[in-house]
Coordinates of C-alpha atoms in Angstrom, one line a residue:
I30 CA 61.9 -95.1 74.3
R31 CA 64.6 -96.3 71.9
R32 CA 66.0 -98.6 74.6
Q33 CA 62.6 -100.0 75.3
R34 CA 62.2 -100.8 71.6
Q35 CA 65.6 -102.5 71.5
M36 CA 64.7 -104.6 74.5
C37 CA 61.4 -105.7 72.9
I38 CA 63.3 -106.6 69.7
R39 CA 65.8 -108.7 71.7
D40 CA 63.0 -110.5 73.6
R41 CA 61.4 -111.7 70.3
D42 CA 62.5 -114.8 68.6
P43 CA 65.4 -113.8 66.4
A44 CA 64.1 -115.7 63.4
E45 CA 60.8 -113.9 63.6
A46 CA 62.4 -110.5 64.0
I47 CA 64.9 -111.0 61.2
D48 CA 62.2 -112.2 58.9
A49 CA 60.1 -109.1 59.6
F50 CA 63.1 -106.8 59.2
L51 CA 64.0 -108.4 55.8
A52 CA 60.4 -108.2 54.6
K53 CA 60.3 -104.5 55.5
K54 CA 63.7 -103.6 54.0
L55 CA 63.8 -105.8 50.9
G56 CA 60.1 -106.1 50.0
D57 CA 58.2 -109.1 48.6
T58 CA 60.8 -110.4 46.2
P59 CA 64.5 -111.2 47.0
P60 CA 66.8 -108.6 45.4
E61 CA 69.2 -109.6 42.6
D62 CA 71.8 -107.1 43.8
R63 CA 74.4 -108.5 46.3
R64 CA 74.8 -105.0 47.7
A65 CA 71.2 -105.0 48.9
W66 CA 71.8 -108.3 50.7
K67 CA 75.0 -106.9 52.2
R68 CA 73.3 -103.7 53.4
A69 CA 70.5 -105.8 55.0
S70 CA 72.9 -108.2 56.8
D71 CA 75.1 -105.3 58.0
A72 CA 72.0 -103.5 59.4
L73 CA 71.0 -106.7 61.3
A74 CA 74.5 -107.1 62.6
R75 CA 74.4 -103.5 63.9
R76 CA 71.2 -104.4 65.7
G77 CA 73.1 -107.1 67.6
Y78 CA 72.0 -110.3 65.8
A79 CA 74.4 -113.2 65.6
W80 CA 75.8 -114.0 62.1
S81 CA 74.3 -117.5 62.4
D82 CA 70.8 -116.1 62.9
I83 CA 71.4 -113.5 60.1
S84 CA 72.6 -116.1 57.6
E85 CA 69.7 -118.4 58.3
G86 CA 67.3 -115.5 57.8
L87 CA 68.9 -114.5 54.5
R88 CA 68.6 -118.1 53.3
R89 CA 65.0 -118.3 54.3
Y90 CA 64.4 -115.1 52.3
G91 CA 66.1 -116.5 49.2
A92 CA 69.7 -115.4 49.4
E93 CA 72.4 -117.7 47.9
W94 CA 76.1 -117.0 48.3
E95 CA 79.4 -118.8 48.8
E96 CA 81.0 -118.7 52.2

């Protein structure tokens, strides 16, 4: 079942899946704590998303950082 769920996640548009994940993990308002952003981005990376997709998702959600 877990593998099927992972396959469904990968079949979805990465932007849509990342946005849904961030909304679930971070709530309605963007957190002020950089550690919360880091935990969310690390979790997305563990799920196999590319950094370019993750960083775009974080920006859409309201994150600002220096690269």
